[in-house]
Coordinates of N, CA and C in Angstrom, one line a residue:
M15 N -64.5 -16.6 -102.6 CA -65.0 -17.7 -101.9 C -65.7 -17.3 -100.6
T16 N -66.9 -17.9 -100.4 CA -67.7 -17.6 -99.2 C -67.0 -18.1 -98.0
R17 N -66.9 -17.3 -96.9 CA -66.3 -17.6 -95.7 C -67.4 -17.8 -94.6
V18 N -67.5 -19.0 -94.0 CA -68.5 -19.3 -93.0 C -67.8 -19.6 -91.7
L19 N -68.3 -18.9 -90.6 CA -67.9 -19.2 -89.2 C -68.8 -20.2 -88.6
V20 N -68.3 -21.3 -88.1 CA -69.1 -22.3 -87.5 C -68.8 -22.3 -86.0
V21 N -69.8 -22.0 -85.2 CA -69.6 -21.8 -83.7 C -70.3 -22.9 -83.0
D22 N -69.6 -23.9 -82.4 CA -70.3 -25.0 -81.7 C -69.2 -25.6 -80.7
D23 N -69.6 -25.9 -79.5 CA -68.7 -26.5 -78.6 C -68.4 -28.0 -78.8
D24 N -69.2 -28.6 -79.7 CA -69.0 -30.0 -80.0 C -68.2 -30.1 -81.3
A25 N -67.0 -30.8 -81.1 CA -66.0 -30.9 -82.2 C -66.6 -31.7 -83.3
N26 N -67.4 -32.8 -83.0 CA -67.9 -33.6 -84.0 C -68.9 -32.8 -85.0
T27 N -69.7 -32.0 -84.4 CA -70.6 -31.2 -85.2 C -69.8 -30.2 -86.0
R28 N -68.8 -29.6 -85.5 CA -68.0 -28.6 -86.3 C -67.3 -29.4 -87.4
G29 N -66.8 -30.6 -87.2 CA -66.2 -31.3 -88.2 C -67.1 -31.7 -89.3
L30 N -68.3 -32.2 -88.9 CA -69.3 -32.5 -89.9 C -69.7 -31.3 -90.8
V31 N -70.0 -30.2 -90.2 CA -70.4 -29.0 -90.9 C -69.2 -28.6 -91.8
R32 N -68.0 -28.6 -91.3 CA -66.8 -28.2 -92.1 C -66.8 -29.1 -93.4
T33 N -66.9 -30.4 -93.2 CA -66.9 -31.3 -94.4 C -68.0 -31.0 -95.4
L34 N -69.2 -30.7 -94.9 CA -70.3 -30.4 -95.8 C -70.0 -29.1 -96.6
L35 N -69.6 -28.1 -95.9 CA -69.4 -26.8 -96.5 C -68.2 -26.8 -97.4
E36 N -67.1 -27.4 -97.1 CA -66.0 -27.4 -97.9 C -66.2 -28.2 -99.2
R37 N -67.1 -29.2 -99.2 CA -67.5 -29.9 -100.4 C -68.3 -29.0 -101.3
E38 N -69.0 -28.0 -100.7 CA -69.7 -27.1 -101.5 C -68.9 -25.9 -102.0
G39 N -67.6 -25.9 -101.6 CA -66.7 -24.8 -102.1 C -66.6 -23.6 -101.2
H40 N -67.1 -23.8 -99.9 CA -67.0 -22.7 -98.9 C -65.8 -22.8 -98.1
A41 N -65.2 -21.7 -97.7 CA -64.1 -21.7 -96.7 C -64.8 -21.7 -95.3
V42 N -64.2 -22.4 -94.3 CA -64.8 -22.6 -93.0 C -63.8 -22.1 -91.9
V43 N -64.3 -21.3 -91.0 CA -63.5 -20.9 -89.8 C -64.3 -21.5 -88.6
E44 N -63.6 -22.1 -87.7 CA -64.2 -22.7 -86.5 C -64.0 -22.0 -85.2
A45 N -65.0 -22.0 -84.4 CA -64.9 -21.5 -83.0 C -65.6 -22.4 -82.1
S46 N -64.9 -22.8 -81.0 CA -65.5 -23.8 -80.0 C -66.3 -23.1 -78.9
D47 N -66.3 -21.8 -78.8 CA -67.0 -21.1 -77.8 C -67.3 -19.7 -78.2
G48 N -68.2 -19.0 -77.4 CA -68.7 -17.7 -77.8 C -67.6 -16.6 -77.9
R49 N -66.7 -16.6 -76.9 CA -65.6 -15.6 -76.9 C -64.7 -15.7 -78.1
T50 N -64.4 -17.0 -78.4 CA -63.5 -17.1 -79.6 C -64.3 -16.7 -80.9
A51 N -65.6 -16.9 -80.9 CA -66.4 -16.5 -82.1 C -66.3 -15.0 -82.2
L52 N -66.4 -14.3 -81.1 CA -66.5 -12.8 -81.2 C -65.1 -12.3 -81.6
R53 N -64.0 -12.9 -81.2 CA -62.7 -12.5 -81.6 C -62.5 -12.7 -83.1
V54 N -63.0 -13.8 -83.6 CA -63.0 -14.1 -85.1 C -63.8 -13.0 -85.8
M55 N -64.9 -12.7 -85.3 CA -65.8 -11.6 -85.9 C -65.0 -10.4 -86.2
H56 N -64.1 -10.0 -85.3 CA -63.3 -8.8 -85.4 C -62.1 -8.9 -86.3
Q57 N -61.7 -10.2 -86.6 CA -60.5 -10.4 -87.3 C -60.7 -10.8 -88.7
E58 N -61.9 -11.4 -89.0 CA -62.1 -12.1 -90.3 C -63.3 -11.4 -91.1
R59 N -63.2 -11.4 -92.4 CA -64.3 -11.0 -93.2 C -65.2 -12.2 -93.4
L60 N -66.4 -12.2 -92.9 CA -67.3 -13.4 -92.9 C -68.5 -13.1 -93.8
D61 N -69.0 -14.2 -94.4 CA -70.3 -14.1 -95.2 C -71.5 -14.7 -94.5
L62 N -71.2 -15.5 -93.5 CA -72.3 -16.2 -92.8 C -71.8 -16.8 -91.5
V63 N -72.6 -16.9 -90.5 CA -72.3 -17.5 -89.2 C -73.3 -18.6 -88.9
L64 N -72.8 -19.8 -88.6 CA -73.6 -20.9 -88.1 C -73.3 -20.9 -86.6
L65 N -74.4 -20.7 -85.8 CA -74.2 -20.4 -84.4 C -75.0 -21.4 -83.5
D66 N -74.4 -22.2 -82.7 CA -75.1 -23.1 -81.8 C -75.7 -22.3 -80.6
V67 N -76.8 -22.7 -80.2 CA -77.5 -22.0 -79.1 C -76.9 -22.4 -77.7
A68 N -76.8 -23.7 -77.5 CA -76.4 -24.2 -76.1 C -74.9 -24.4 -76.1
M69 N -74.2 -23.4 -75.5 CA -72.8 -23.5 -75.3 C -72.4 -23.0 -73.9
P70 N -71.4 -23.6 -73.3 CA -71.0 -23.1 -72.0 C -70.4 -21.7 -72.1
G71 N -70.5 -21.0 -71.0 CA -70.0 -19.6 -71.0 C -71.1 -18.7 -71.7
L72 N -70.6 -18.0 -72.7 CA -71.6 -17.2 -73.5 C -72.4 -18.1 -74.4
D73 N -73.7 -18.2 -74.2 CA -74.5 -19.0 -75.0 C -74.8 -18.3 -76.4
G74 N -75.5 -19.0 -77.3 CA -75.7 -18.5 -78.6 C -76.5 -17.2 -78.6
F75 N -77.4 -17.1 -77.7 CA -78.2 -15.8 -77.7 C -77.3 -14.6 -77.3
A76 N -76.5 -14.8 -76.3 CA -75.6 -13.7 -75.9 C -74.6 -13.4 -77.1
V77 N -74.1 -14.4 -77.7 CA -73.2 -14.1 -78.8 C -73.9 -13.4 -80.0
L78 N -75.1 -13.8 -80.3 CA -75.9 -13.2 -81.3 C -76.1 -11.7 -81.1
E79 N -76.4 -11.4 -79.8 CA -76.7 -10.0 -79.5 C -75.4 -9.2 -79.7
R80 N -74.3 -9.7 -79.4 CA -73.0 -9.0 -79.6 C -72.6 -8.9 -81.0
I81 N -72.9 -9.9 -81.8 CA -72.6 -9.9 -83.2 C -73.5 -8.8 -83.8
R82 N -74.7 -8.7 -83.4 CA -75.6 -7.7 -84.0 C -75.2 -6.2 -83.7
D83 N -74.4 -6.1 -82.6 CA -73.9 -4.8 -82.3 C -72.9 -4.3 -83.3
V84 N -72.2 -5.2 -84.0 CA -71.1 -4.8 -84.8 C -71.3 -5.3 -86.3
S85 N -72.3 -6.1 -86.6 CA -72.3 -6.7 -87.9 C -73.7 -7.1 -88.3
E86 N -74.0 -7.0 -89.6 CA -75.3 -7.5 -90.2 C -75.1 -8.8 -90.9
V87 N -74.0 -9.5 -90.6 CA -73.7 -10.8 -91.3 C -74.9 -11.8 -91.0
P88 N -75.3 -12.5 -92.0 CA -76.4 -13.5 -91.8 C -76.0 -14.5 -90.7
V89 N -77.0 -14.9 -89.9 CA -76.7 -15.8 -88.8 C -77.8 -16.9 -88.8
L90 N -77.3 -18.2 -89.0 CA -78.2 -19.3 -88.9 C -77.9 -20.1 -87.6
M91 N -79.0 -20.1 -86.8 CA -78.8 -20.7 -85.5 C -79.0 -22.3 -85.6
L92 N -78.1 -23.0 -84.9 CA -78.2 -24.4 -84.7 C -78.7 -24.7 -83.3
T93 N -79.8 -25.5 -83.2 CA -80.3 -25.7 -81.8 C -81.0 -27.0 -81.7
A94 N -80.7 -27.6 -80.5 CA -81.5 -28.8 -80.1 C -82.7 -28.4 -79.4
H95 N -82.9 -27.1 -79.1 CA -84.1 -26.6 -78.5 C -85.2 -26.5 -79.5
S96 N -86.3 -27.2 -79.4 CA -87.4 -27.1 -80.4 C -88.5 -26.2 -79.9
R97 N -88.4 -25.6 -78.7 CA -89.4 -24.8 -78.2 C -89.6 -23.5 -79.0
E98 N -90.9 -23.2 -79.3 CA -91.1 -22.0 -80.1 C -90.6 -20.7 -79.5
L99 N -90.6 -20.6 -78.1 CA -90.1 -19.4 -77.5 C -88.7 -19.2 -77.7
D100 N -87.9 -20.3 -77.8 CA -86.4 -20.2 -78.0 C -86.2 -19.6 -79.5
K101 N -87.0 -20.1 -80.4 CA -86.8 -19.6 -81.8 C -87.2 -18.2 -81.9
V102 N -88.3 -17.8 -81.3 CA -88.8 -16.4 -81.3 C -87.7 -15.5 -80.7
R103 N -87.2 -16.0 -79.6 CA -86.1 -15.2 -78.9 C -84.9 -14.9 -79.8
G104 N -84.5 -15.9 -80.5 CA -83.4 -15.8 -81.4 C -83.7 -14.9 -82.6
L105 N -84.9 -15.1 -83.2 CA -85.3 -14.2 -84.3 C -85.4 -12.8 -83.9
R106 N -85.9 -12.5 -82.7 CA -86.1 -11.1 -82.3 C -84.7 -10.5 -82.0
A107 N -83.7 -11.3 -81.6 CA -82.4 -10.8 -81.3 C -81.6 -10.6 -82.6
G108 N -82.1 -11.1 -83.8 CA -81.4 -10.8 -85.0 C -81.0 -12.0 -85.8
A109 N -81.4 -13.2 -85.4 CA -81.1 -14.4 -86.2 C -81.9 -14.4 -87.5
D110 N -81.3 -14.9 -88.5 CA -82.0 -14.9 -89.8 C -82.7 -16.2 -90.1
D111 N -82.3 -17.3 -89.5 CA -83.0 -18.6 -89.6 C -82.5 -19.6 -88.6
Y112 N -83.3 -20.7 -88.5 CA -83.0 -21.7 -87.5 C -82.9 -23.1 -88.2
V113 N -82.1 -24.0 -87.7 CA -82.2 -25.4 -88.1 C -82.0 -26.2 -86.8
G114 N -82.8 -27.2 -86.7 CA -82.8 -28.0 -85.4 C -81.7 -29.1 -85.5
K115 N -81.2 -29.5 -84.3 CA -80.3 -30.7 -84.2 C -81.1 -31.9 -83.7
P116 N -80.9 -33.0 -84.2 CA -79.9 -33.3 -85.3 C -80.5 -32.8 -86.6
F117 N -79.7 -32.3 -87.5 CA -80.2 -31.7 -88.7 C -79.9 -32.6 -89.9
G118 N -80.7 -32.5 -90.9 CA -80.5 -33.2 -92.2 C -79.5 -32.4 -93.0
R119 N -78.5 -33.0 -93.6 CA -77.5 -32.3 -94.3 C -78.0 -31.5 -95.4
Q120 N -79.0 -32.0 -96.2 CA -79.5 -31.2 -97.3 C -80.3 -30.0 -96.8
E121 N -81.0 -30.2 -95.7 CA -81.8 -29.0 -95.2 C -80.8 -27.9 -94.7
L122 N -79.7 -28.3 -94.0 CA -78.7 -27.3 -93.6 C -78.2 -26.6 -94.8
L123 N -77.8 -27.3 -95.8 CA -77.2 -26.6 -97.0 C -78.2 -25.8 -97.7
A124 N -79.5 -26.2 -97.8 CA -80.5 -25.5 -98.4 C -80.8 -24.1 -97.7
R125 N -80.8 -24.2 -96.4 CA -81.1 -23.0 -95.6 C -79.9 -22.0 -95.7
L126 N -78.7 -22.6 -95.7 CA -77.5 -21.7 -95.8 C -77.4 -21.0 -97.1
H127 N -77.7 -21.8 -98.2 CA -77.6 -21.2 -99.5 C -78.7 -20.2 -99.8
A128 N -79.9 -20.4 -99.1 CA -81.0 -19.4 -99.3 C -80.6 -18.1 -98.6
L129 N -79.9 -18.2 -97.4 CA -79.5 -17.0 -96.8 C -78.5 -16.2 -97.6
L130 N -77.5 -17.0 -98.2 CA -76.5 -16.3 -99.1 C -77.1 -15.7 -100.3
R131 N -78.1 -16.3 -100.9 CA -78.8 -15.8 -102.1 C -79.5 -14.5 -101.7
R132 N -80.2 -14.5 -100.5 CA -80.9 -13.4 -100.0 C -80.0 -12.2 -99.8
T133 N -78.8 -12.5 -99.3 CA -77.8 -11.4 -99.0 C -77.3 -10.8 -100.4
D134 N -77.1 -11.7 -101.3 CA -76.6 -11.3 -102.6 C -77.6 -10.4 -103.3
R135 N -78.9 -10.7 -103.2 CA -80.0 -9.9 -103.8 C -80.1 -8.5 -103.2
S136 N -80.0 -8.5 -101.8 CA -80.2 -7.2 -101.2 C -79.0 -6.3 -101.4
S137 N -77.8 -6.9 -101.5 CA -76.6 -6.1 -101.8 C -76.5 -5.6 -103.2
G138 N -77.3 -6.3 -104.1 CA -77.2 -5.9 -105.5 C -78.4 -5.0 -106.0
E139 N -79.2 -4.5 -105.1 CA -80.3 -3.7 -105.5 C -79.8 -2.4 -106.1
E140 N -80.5 -2.1 -107.3 CA -80.1 -0.9 -108.0 C -81.1 0.2 -108.0
D141 N -82.2 0.1 -107.3 CA -83.2 1.1 -107.3 C -83.0 2.1 -106.2
E142 N -82.0 2.0 -105.4 CA -81.8 3.0 -104.4 C -80.5 3.8 -104.7
P143 N -80.4 5.0 -104.2 CA -79.2 5.8 -104.5 C -78.0 5.2 -103.9
A144 N -76.8 5.3 -104.6 CA -75.6 4.7 -104.1 C -75.0 5.4 -102.9
A145 N -75.3 6.7 -102.8 CA -74.7 7.5 -101.7 C -75.5 8.7 -101.4
Y146 N -75.3 9.3 -100.2 CA -75.8 10.6 -99.8 C -74.7 11.5 -99.8
V147 N -74.9 12.7 -100.4 CA -73.8 13.7 -100.5 C -74.3 15.1 -100.2
D148 N -73.7 15.8 -99.3 CA -73.9 17.2 -99.1 C -72.6 17.9 -99.0
T149 N -72.6 19.2 -98.6 CA -71.3 20.0 -98.5 C -70.4 19.5 -97.4
L150 N -71.0 18.8 -96.4 CA -70.2 18.3 -95.3 C -69.9 16.8 -95.3
L151 N -70.9 16.1 -95.7 CA -70.9 14.7 -95.5 C -71.2 13.8 -96.7
T152 N -70.5 12.7 -96.8 CA -70.7 11.7 -97.9 C -70.9 10.4 -97.2
V153 N -72.1 9.7 -97.5 CA -72.4 8.4 -96.9 C -72.6 7.5 -98.1
D154 N -71.7 6.5 -98.3 CA -71.7 5.5 -99.3 C -72.5 4.3 -98.8
F155 N -73.8 4.2 -99.3 CA -74.6 3.1 -98.8 C -74.1 1.7 -99.1
R156 N -73.5 1.5 -100.2 CA -73.1 0.2 -100.6 C -71.8 -0.2 -100.0
Q157 N -70.8 0.7 -99.9 CA -69.5 0.4 -99.3 C -69.5 0.6 -97.8
K158 N -70.6 1.2 -97.3 CA -70.7 1.5 -95.8 C -69.5 2.4 -95.4
E159 N -69.2 3.4 -96.2 CA -68.2 4.3 -95.9 C -68.7 5.7 -95.7
V160 N -68.2 6.4 -94.7 CA -68.6 7.8 -94.4 C -67.4 8.7 -94.4
R161 N -67.6 9.8 -95.1 CA -66.5 10.9 -95.1 C -67.1 12.2 -94.6
L162 N -66.3 12.8 -93.8 CA -66.7 14.1 -93.2 C -65.7 15.1 -93.7
A163 N -66.1 16.1 -94.5 CA -65.2 17.1 -95.1 C -64.1 16.4 -95.8
G164 N -64.4 15.3 -96.5 CA -63.4 14.6 -97.3 C -62.6 13.5 -96.5
E165 N -62.7 13.6 -95.2 CA -61.9 12.6 -94.4 C -62.8 11.5 -93.9
R166 N -62.2 10.3 -94.1 CA -63.0 9.1 -93.7 C -63.1 9.0 -92.2
I167 N -64.3 8.7 -91.7 CA -64.5 8.5 -90.3 C -65.0 7.0 -90.1
E168 N -64.7 6.5 -88.9 CA -65.0 5.1 -88.7 C -66.3 5.0 -87.8
L169 N -67.3 4.3 -88.2 CA -68.5 4.1 -87.5 C -68.7 2.6 -87.2
T170 N -69.3 2.3 -86.1 CA -69.7 0.9 -85.9 C -70.9 0.6 -86.8
P171 N -71.3 -0.6 -87.1 CA -72.4 -0.9 -88.0 C -73.7 -0.3 -87.4
Q172 N -73.9 -0.3 -86.1 CA -75.1 0.3 -85.6 C -75.1 1.8 -85.7
E173 N -74.0 2.5 -85.6 CA -73.9 3.9 -85.8 C -74.2 4.2 -87.3
H174 N -73.7 3.4 -88.2 CA -73.9 3.6 -89.6 C -75.4 3.5 -89.9
R175 N -76.0 2.5 -89.4 CA -77.5 2.3 -89.6 C -78.3 3.5 -89.1
L176 N -77.9 4.1 -88.0 CA -78.6 5.2 -87.5 C -78.3 6.4 -88.4
L177 N -77.1 6.6 -88.8 CA -76.8 7.7 -89.7 C -77.5 7.6 -91.0
E178 N -77.6 6.4 -91.6 CA -78.4 6.1 -92.8 C -79.8 6.5 -92.6
A179 N -80.4 6.2 -91.4 CA -81.8 6.6 -91.2 C -82.0 8.1 -91.2
F180 N -81.0 8.8 -90.7 CA -81.1 10.3 -90.8 C -80.9 10.8 -92.2
V181 N -79.9 10.4 -92.9 CA -79.6 11.0 -94.2 C -80.6 10.5 -95.3
R182 N -81.3 9.4 -95.1 CA -82.4 9.0 -96.0 C -83.7 9.8 -95.8
H183 N -83.7 10.6 -94.7 CA -84.9 11.4 -94.4 C -84.4 12.8 -94.0
P184 N -83.7 13.5 -94.9 CA -83.2 14.8 -94.6 C -84.3 15.8 -94.4
G185 N -84.1 16.7 -93.3 CA -85.1 17.7 -93.1 C -86.4 17.3 -92.4
Q186 N -86.5 16.0 -92.1 CA -87.6 15.4 -91.4 C -87.3 15.2 -89.9
L187 N -88.4 15.4 -89.1 CA -88.3 15.1 -87.7 C -88.6 13.6 -87.5
L188 N -87.7 12.9 -86.8 CA -88.0 11.5 -86.6 C -88.0 11.3 -85.1
S189 N -89.1 10.6 -84.7 CA -89.3 10.3 -83.2 C -88.3 9.2 -82.8
H190 N -88.2 9.0 -81.5 CA -87.4 7.9 -81.0 C -87.8 6.6 -81.5
E191 N -89.1 6.4 -81.6 CA -89.7 5.2 -82.1 C -89.4 5.0 -83.5
Q192 N -89.5 6.0 -84.4 CA -89.2 5.9 -85.8 C -87.7 5.5 -86.0
L193 N -86.8 6.2 -85.2 CA -85.4 5.9 -85.4 C -85.1 4.4 -84.9
A194 N -85.8 4.0 -83.8 CA -85.6 2.6 -83.4 C -86.0 1.6 -84.4
D195 N -87.1 1.9 -85.1 CA -87.6 1.0 -86.2 C -86.6 1.0 -87.4
L196 N -86.2 2.2 -87.8 CA -85.4 2.4 -89.0 C -84.0 1.8 -88.8
A197 N -83.4 2.1 -87.6 CA -82.0 1.8 -87.4 C -81.7 0.4 -86.7
W198 N -82.7 0.0 -85.9 CA -82.5 -1.3 -85.2 C -83.5 -2.4 -85.7
G199 N -84.6 -2.0 -86.3 CA -85.6 -2.9 -86.7 C -86.6 -3.2 -85.6
A200 N -87.9 -3.3 -86.0 CA -89.0 -3.5 -85.0 C -88.7 -4.7 -84.1
E201 N -88.1 -5.7 -84.6 CA -88.0 -6.9 -83.8 C -86.9 -6.8 -82.7
R202 N -86.0 -5.8 -82.8 CA -85.0 -5.6 -81.8 C -85.3 -4.7 -80.7
A203 N -86.4 -3.9 -80.9 CA -87.0 -3.1 -79.8 C -86.0 -2.3 -79.0
A204 N -85.3 -1.3 -79.7 CA -84.4 -0.4 -79.0 C -85.1 0.5 -78.1
T205 N -84.6 0.8 -77.0 CA -85.2 1.8 -76.1 C -84.9 3.2 -76.4
R206 N -85.7 4.1 -75.8 CA -85.5 5.5 -76.1 C -84.0 5.9 -75.6
E207 N -83.6 5.3 -74.5 CA -82.3 5.7 -74.0 C -81.2 5.2 -75.0
Q208 N -81.4 4.0 -75.6 CA -80.4 3.5 -76.6 C -80.3 4.5 -77.7
V209 N -81.5 4.9 -78.2 CA -81.5 5.9 -79.3 C -80.8 7.1 -79.0
R210 N -81.1 7.7 -77.8 CA -80.4 8.9 -77.4 C -78.9 8.7 -77.3
L211 N -78.5 7.6 -76.7 CA -77.1 7.2 -76.5 C -76.3 7.2 -77.9
Y212 N -77.0 6.6 -78.9 CA -76.3 6.5 -80.2 C -76.3 7.8 -81.0
V213 N -77.3 8.6 -80.8 CA -77.3 9.9 -81.4 C -76.1 10.7 -80.8
G214 N -75.9 10.6 -79.5 CA -74.7 11.2 -78.9 C -73.4 10.7 -79.5
Y215 N -73.3 9.4 -79.7 CA -72.1 8.8 -80.3 C -71.9 9.4 -81.7
L216 N -73.0 9.5 -82.5 CA -72.9 10.1 -83.8 C -72.4 11.5 -83.8
R217 N -73.0 12.3 -82.9 CA -72.6 13.7 -82.7 C -71.1 13.8 -82.5
R218 N -70.5 13.0 -81.6 CA -69.1 13.0 -81.4 C -68.3 12.6 -82.6
K219 N -68.7 11.6 -83.3 CA -68.0 11.1 -84.4 C -68.0 12.2 -85.6
L220 N -69.1 12.9 -85.6 CA -69.3 14.0 -86.7 C -68.6 15.3 -86.2
G221 N -68.1 15.3 -85.0 CA -67.4 16.5 -84.6 C -68.2 17.6 -84.0
F222 N -69.4 17.3 -83.5 CA -70.3 18.3 -82.9 C -70.9 17.7 -81.6
P223 N -70.1 17.5 -80.6 CA -70.6 16.8 -79.4 C -71.5 17.7 -78.6
A224 N -71.5 19.1 -78.8 CA -72.3 20.0 -78.0 C -73.7 20.2 -78.5
R225 N -74.0 19.5 -79.6 CA -75.4 19.5 -80.2 C -75.6 20.8 -81.0
K226 N -74.8 21.8 -80.9 CA -75.1 23.0 -81.7 C -74.2 23.1 -82.9
G227 N -74.8 23.5 -84.0 CA -74.0 23.7 -85.2 C -73.8 22.5 -86.1
G228 N -74.1 21.3 -85.6 CA -73.9 20.1 -86.3 C -75.1 19.7 -87.1
P229 N -75.0 18.6 -87.9 CA -76.1 18.2 -88.7 C -77.3 17.6 -88.0
L230 N -77.0 17.1 -86.8 CA -78.1 16.4 -86.0 C -78.8 17.4 -85.1
E231 N -80.1 17.5 -85.2 CA -80.8 18.5 -84.5 C -81.8 17.8 -83.5
T232 N -81.8 18.3 -82.3 CA -82.7 17.8 -81.3 C -83.9 18.7 -81.1
V233 N -85.1 18.2 -81.2 CA -86.3 19.0 -81.0 C -87.0 18.4 -79.8
R234 N -86.9 19.1 -78.7 CA -87.4 18.5 -77.4 C -88.9 18.2 -77.6
G235 N -89.3 17.0 -77.1 CA -90.7 16.6 -77.2 C -91.1 16.0 -78.5
F236 N -90.2 16.1 -79.5 CA -90.6 15.5 -80.8 C -89.6 14.5 -81.3
G237 N -88.3 14.7 -81.2 CA -87.3 13.8 -81.6 C -86.1 14.4 -82.2
F238 N -85.6 13.9 -83.3 CA -84.4 14.4 -83.9 C -84.6 14.6 -85.4
G239 N -83.7 15.5 -85.9 CA -83.8 15.8 -87.4 C -82.4 15.9 -87.9
F240 N -82.3 15.8 -89.2 CA -81.0 15.9 -89.9 C -81.0 17.1 -90.9
R241 N -80.1 18.1 -90.7 CA -80.0 19.3 -91.5 C -79.3 18.9 -92.8
Y242 N -80.0 19.1 -93.9 CA -79.4 18.9 -95.2 C -78.7 20.1 -95.7
R243 N -77.4 20.0 -96.1 CA -76.6 21.1 -96.7 C -76.4 20.7 -98.2
P244 N -77.2 21.3 -99.1 CA -77.1 20.9 -100.5 C -75.8 21.3 -101.1
P245 N -75.2 20.4 -101.9 CA -74.0 20.7 -102.6 C -74.1 22.0 -103.4
T246 N -73.1 22.8 -103.5 CA -73.1 24.1 -104.2 C -72.7 23.8 -105.7

């Protein structure tokens, strides 16, 4: 059963959305503010988030940015703001779609189901390799699992995206800009400092914090590379 998190400070809106989604066979989890939503994100397996923009405390944009630090779950923004700049801001921060308030029930359901179908298609692609494997590292692209010398290591979603960018381009030098595009997406505009910071995180997780001897190589003035160790 699809699990949807509904984040809105208005109880009437949450109740209406819950009724609509439960009639369609979805399970609904509610959060009345941004901090509660982020706690739920860490506790529940979710398939989609409906996120209100205008909330006290952490607004929808701030919550969205924190969600994108830890998850690629589809996010549909609910907003009474019709300004184009607000929509562009949300999309650049990682929102997948917008629906305005007051919303039509059929439009909301249609947009939600379209996002779920898109997610199902992307997760079911069969033309890409299922995993990267060398003598040191195994990266399962579909299960989002990483093993180092046979032992599972825990990465954040952003660390995993960065590692995927490296292992999909073994032996190639990738600039800060290329890594930002591959691992964050052009619309999220990661800085050079963010890229360097996350490369450092990966080095520590892979057991080579001192830069030497590990799979991640720094080439000053050019960027970073990944050393491929072919299986014997």
